[in-house]
Short mmCIF file of C-alpha atoms in Angstrom, two decimals:
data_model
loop_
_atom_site.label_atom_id
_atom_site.label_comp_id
_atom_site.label_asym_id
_atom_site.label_seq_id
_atom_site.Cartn_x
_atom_site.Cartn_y
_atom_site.Cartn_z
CA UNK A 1 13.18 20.37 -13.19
CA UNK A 2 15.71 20.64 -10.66
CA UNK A 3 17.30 23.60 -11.29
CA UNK A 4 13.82 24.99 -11.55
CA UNK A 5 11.91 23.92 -8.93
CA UNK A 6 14.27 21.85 -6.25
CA UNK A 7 17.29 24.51 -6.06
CA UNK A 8 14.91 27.73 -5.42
CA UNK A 9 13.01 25.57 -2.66
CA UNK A 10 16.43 24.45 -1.12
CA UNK A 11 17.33 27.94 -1.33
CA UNK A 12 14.17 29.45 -0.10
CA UNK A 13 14.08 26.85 3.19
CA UNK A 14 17.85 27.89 3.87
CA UNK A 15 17.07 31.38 3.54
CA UNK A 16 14.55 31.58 6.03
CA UNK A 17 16.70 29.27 8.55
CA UNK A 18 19.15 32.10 8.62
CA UNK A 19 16.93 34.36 9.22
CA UNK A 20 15.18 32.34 11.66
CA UNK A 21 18.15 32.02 13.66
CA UNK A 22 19.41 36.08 13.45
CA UNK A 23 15.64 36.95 14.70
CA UNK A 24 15.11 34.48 16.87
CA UNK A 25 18.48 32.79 17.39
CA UNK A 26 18.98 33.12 21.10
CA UNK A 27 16.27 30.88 21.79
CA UNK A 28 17.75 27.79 19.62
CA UNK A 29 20.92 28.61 18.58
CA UNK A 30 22.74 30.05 21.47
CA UNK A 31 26.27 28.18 21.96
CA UNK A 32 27.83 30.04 24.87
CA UNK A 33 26.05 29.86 28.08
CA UNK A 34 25.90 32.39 30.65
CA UNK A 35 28.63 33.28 33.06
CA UNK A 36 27.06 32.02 36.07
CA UNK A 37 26.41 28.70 34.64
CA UNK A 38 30.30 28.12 33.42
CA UNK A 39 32.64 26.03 36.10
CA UNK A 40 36.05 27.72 37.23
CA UNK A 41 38.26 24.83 36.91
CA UNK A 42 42.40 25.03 37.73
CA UNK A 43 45.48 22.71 37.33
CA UNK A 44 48.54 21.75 35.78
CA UNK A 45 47.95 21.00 32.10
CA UNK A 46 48.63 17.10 31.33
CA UNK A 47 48.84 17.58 27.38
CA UNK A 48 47.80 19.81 24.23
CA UNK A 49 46.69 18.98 20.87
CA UNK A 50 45.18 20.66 18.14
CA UNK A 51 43.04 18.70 15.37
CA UNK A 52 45.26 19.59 13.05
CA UNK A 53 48.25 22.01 11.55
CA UNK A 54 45.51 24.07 10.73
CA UNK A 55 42.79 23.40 13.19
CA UNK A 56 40.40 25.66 15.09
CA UNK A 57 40.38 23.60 17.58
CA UNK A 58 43.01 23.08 20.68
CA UNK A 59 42.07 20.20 22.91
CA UNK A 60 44.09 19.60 26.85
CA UNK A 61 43.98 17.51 29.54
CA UNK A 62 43.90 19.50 33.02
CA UNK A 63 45.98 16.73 35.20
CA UNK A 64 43.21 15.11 37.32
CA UNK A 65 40.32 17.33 36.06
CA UNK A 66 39.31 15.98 32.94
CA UNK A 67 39.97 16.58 29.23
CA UNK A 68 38.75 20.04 27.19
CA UNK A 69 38.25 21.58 24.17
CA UNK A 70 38.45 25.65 22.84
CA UNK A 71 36.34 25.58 20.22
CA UNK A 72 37.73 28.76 18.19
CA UNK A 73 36.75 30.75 15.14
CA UNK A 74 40.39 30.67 13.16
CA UNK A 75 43.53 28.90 12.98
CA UNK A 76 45.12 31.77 14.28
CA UNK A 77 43.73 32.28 17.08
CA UNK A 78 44.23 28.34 18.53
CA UNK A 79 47.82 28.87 17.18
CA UNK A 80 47.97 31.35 20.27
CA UNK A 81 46.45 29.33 22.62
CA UNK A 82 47.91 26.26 21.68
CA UNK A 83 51.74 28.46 22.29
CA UNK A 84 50.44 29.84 25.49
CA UNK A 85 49.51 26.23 27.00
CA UNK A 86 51.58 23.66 25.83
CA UNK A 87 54.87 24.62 28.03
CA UNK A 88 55.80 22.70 30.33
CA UNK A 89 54.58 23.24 33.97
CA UNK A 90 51.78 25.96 32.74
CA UNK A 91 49.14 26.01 35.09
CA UNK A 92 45.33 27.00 33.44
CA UNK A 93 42.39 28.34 34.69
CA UNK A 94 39.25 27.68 32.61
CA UNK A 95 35.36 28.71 32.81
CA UNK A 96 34.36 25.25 31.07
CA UNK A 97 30.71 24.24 30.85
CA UNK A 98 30.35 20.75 32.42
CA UNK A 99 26.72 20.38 31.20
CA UNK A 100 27.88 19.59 27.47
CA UNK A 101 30.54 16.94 26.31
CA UNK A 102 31.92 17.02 23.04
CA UNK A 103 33.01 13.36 21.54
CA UNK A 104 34.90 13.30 18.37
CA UNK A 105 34.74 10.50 15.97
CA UNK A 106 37.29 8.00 16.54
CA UNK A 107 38.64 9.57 19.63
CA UNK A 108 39.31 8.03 23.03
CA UNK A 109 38.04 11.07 25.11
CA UNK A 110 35.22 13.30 25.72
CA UNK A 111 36.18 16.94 25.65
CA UNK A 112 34.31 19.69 27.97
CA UNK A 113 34.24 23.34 26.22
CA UNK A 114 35.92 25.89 27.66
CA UNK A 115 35.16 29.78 27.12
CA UNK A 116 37.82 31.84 28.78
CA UNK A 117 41.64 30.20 29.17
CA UNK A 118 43.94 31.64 31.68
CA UNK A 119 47.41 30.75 31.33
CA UNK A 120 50.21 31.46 34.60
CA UNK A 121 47.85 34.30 35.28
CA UNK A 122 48.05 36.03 31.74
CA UNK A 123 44.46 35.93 29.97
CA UNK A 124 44.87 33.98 27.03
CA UNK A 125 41.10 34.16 26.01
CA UNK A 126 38.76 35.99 27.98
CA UNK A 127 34.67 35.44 27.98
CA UNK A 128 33.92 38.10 26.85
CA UNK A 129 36.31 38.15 23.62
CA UNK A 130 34.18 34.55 22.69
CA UNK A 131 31.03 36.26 23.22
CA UNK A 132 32.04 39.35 21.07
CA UNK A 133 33.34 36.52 18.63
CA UNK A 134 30.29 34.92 18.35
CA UNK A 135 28.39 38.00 17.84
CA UNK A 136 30.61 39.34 14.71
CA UNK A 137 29.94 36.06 13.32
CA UNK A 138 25.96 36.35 13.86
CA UNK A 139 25.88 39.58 12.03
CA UNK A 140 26.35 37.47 8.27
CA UNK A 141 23.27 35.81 9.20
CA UNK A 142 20.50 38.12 7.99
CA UNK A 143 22.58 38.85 5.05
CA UNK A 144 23.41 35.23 3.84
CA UNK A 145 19.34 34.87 4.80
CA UNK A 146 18.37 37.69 2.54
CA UNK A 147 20.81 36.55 -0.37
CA UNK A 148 19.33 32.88 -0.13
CA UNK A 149 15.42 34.26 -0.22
CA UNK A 150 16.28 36.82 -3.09
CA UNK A 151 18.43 34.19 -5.07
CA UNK A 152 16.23 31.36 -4.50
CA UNK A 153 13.08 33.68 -6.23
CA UNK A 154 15.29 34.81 -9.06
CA UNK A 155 16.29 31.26 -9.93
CA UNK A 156 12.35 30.36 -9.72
CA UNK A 157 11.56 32.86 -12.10
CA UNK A 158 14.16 32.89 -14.45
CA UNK A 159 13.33 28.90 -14.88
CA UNK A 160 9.78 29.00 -14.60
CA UNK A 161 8.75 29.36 -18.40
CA UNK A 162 10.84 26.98 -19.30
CA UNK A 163 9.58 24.01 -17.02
CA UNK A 164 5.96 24.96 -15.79
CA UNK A 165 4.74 25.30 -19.39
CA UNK A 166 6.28 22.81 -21.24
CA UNK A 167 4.65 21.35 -24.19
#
């Protein structure tokens, strides 16, 4: 009965999510906020940290402006930030969005994200490279949507003799 009946519905509900969000995403799913509403925000960085060896994230403390988060898609790519900030005496500018606060599990502080990093005046991540990031990774979400719907009605079918008219 599960395989027949729960999976497909499971399936079917994701499917439709993803698509819900490719069509319709902006209006529910949209993580980076608009230019105009980011804060410019400069200082001498305190300390760096990623979450791990591995991590996607790099988290810093901006001495006497608060602690913040680059939430990245890619170990590389907080490899390079995580290099270009953790010098000593490196002075960061950051468009960070003060209206949403990040709190890890088990951590001591809250963590602004930030959406463009400026390092000693060299652009370490611009805005518009985490736009353009987020965008690449929307365009999977019809597809995995489709798969889902399409997968979801060929389990249901290939199972539904064997369940539905059971003896």
């Amino acid at each position: 009965m599960f395989k027949g009946k729960i999976i497909p519905v499971i399936g079917l509900a994701m499917g439709i999510f993803f698509l819900a969000a490719h069509f319709w995403g902006d209006k529910f799913l949209d993580s980076i906020p608009p230019k105009s509403e980011l804060v410019e925000i400069s200082g001498e960085v305190e300390w760096v940290n990623r979450a791990s060896k591995k991590g996607r994230d790099v988290r810093f403390k901006i001495v006497g402006k608060g602690t913040f988060v680059h939430n990245g898609l890619g170990s590389t790519l907080a490899k390079e930030i995580y290099e270009a900030i953790s010098a000593s005496g490196v002075n960061v500018t950051v468009l960070a969005n003060l209206k949403e606060t990040q709190k890890p599990l088990a951590h001591e502080y809250s963590y602004n994200p930030v959406y463009e990093i400026v390092a000693n005046d060299n652009v370490v991540r611009s805005y518009d490279e985490s736009v353009a990031s987020e965008k690449r990774g929307a365009i999977l979400f019809p597809w995995v949507g489709l798969f889902l719907v399409f997968a979801s009605i060929y389990e249901y079918r290939k199972n539904r003799k064997k369940y539905w008219f059971r003896t």
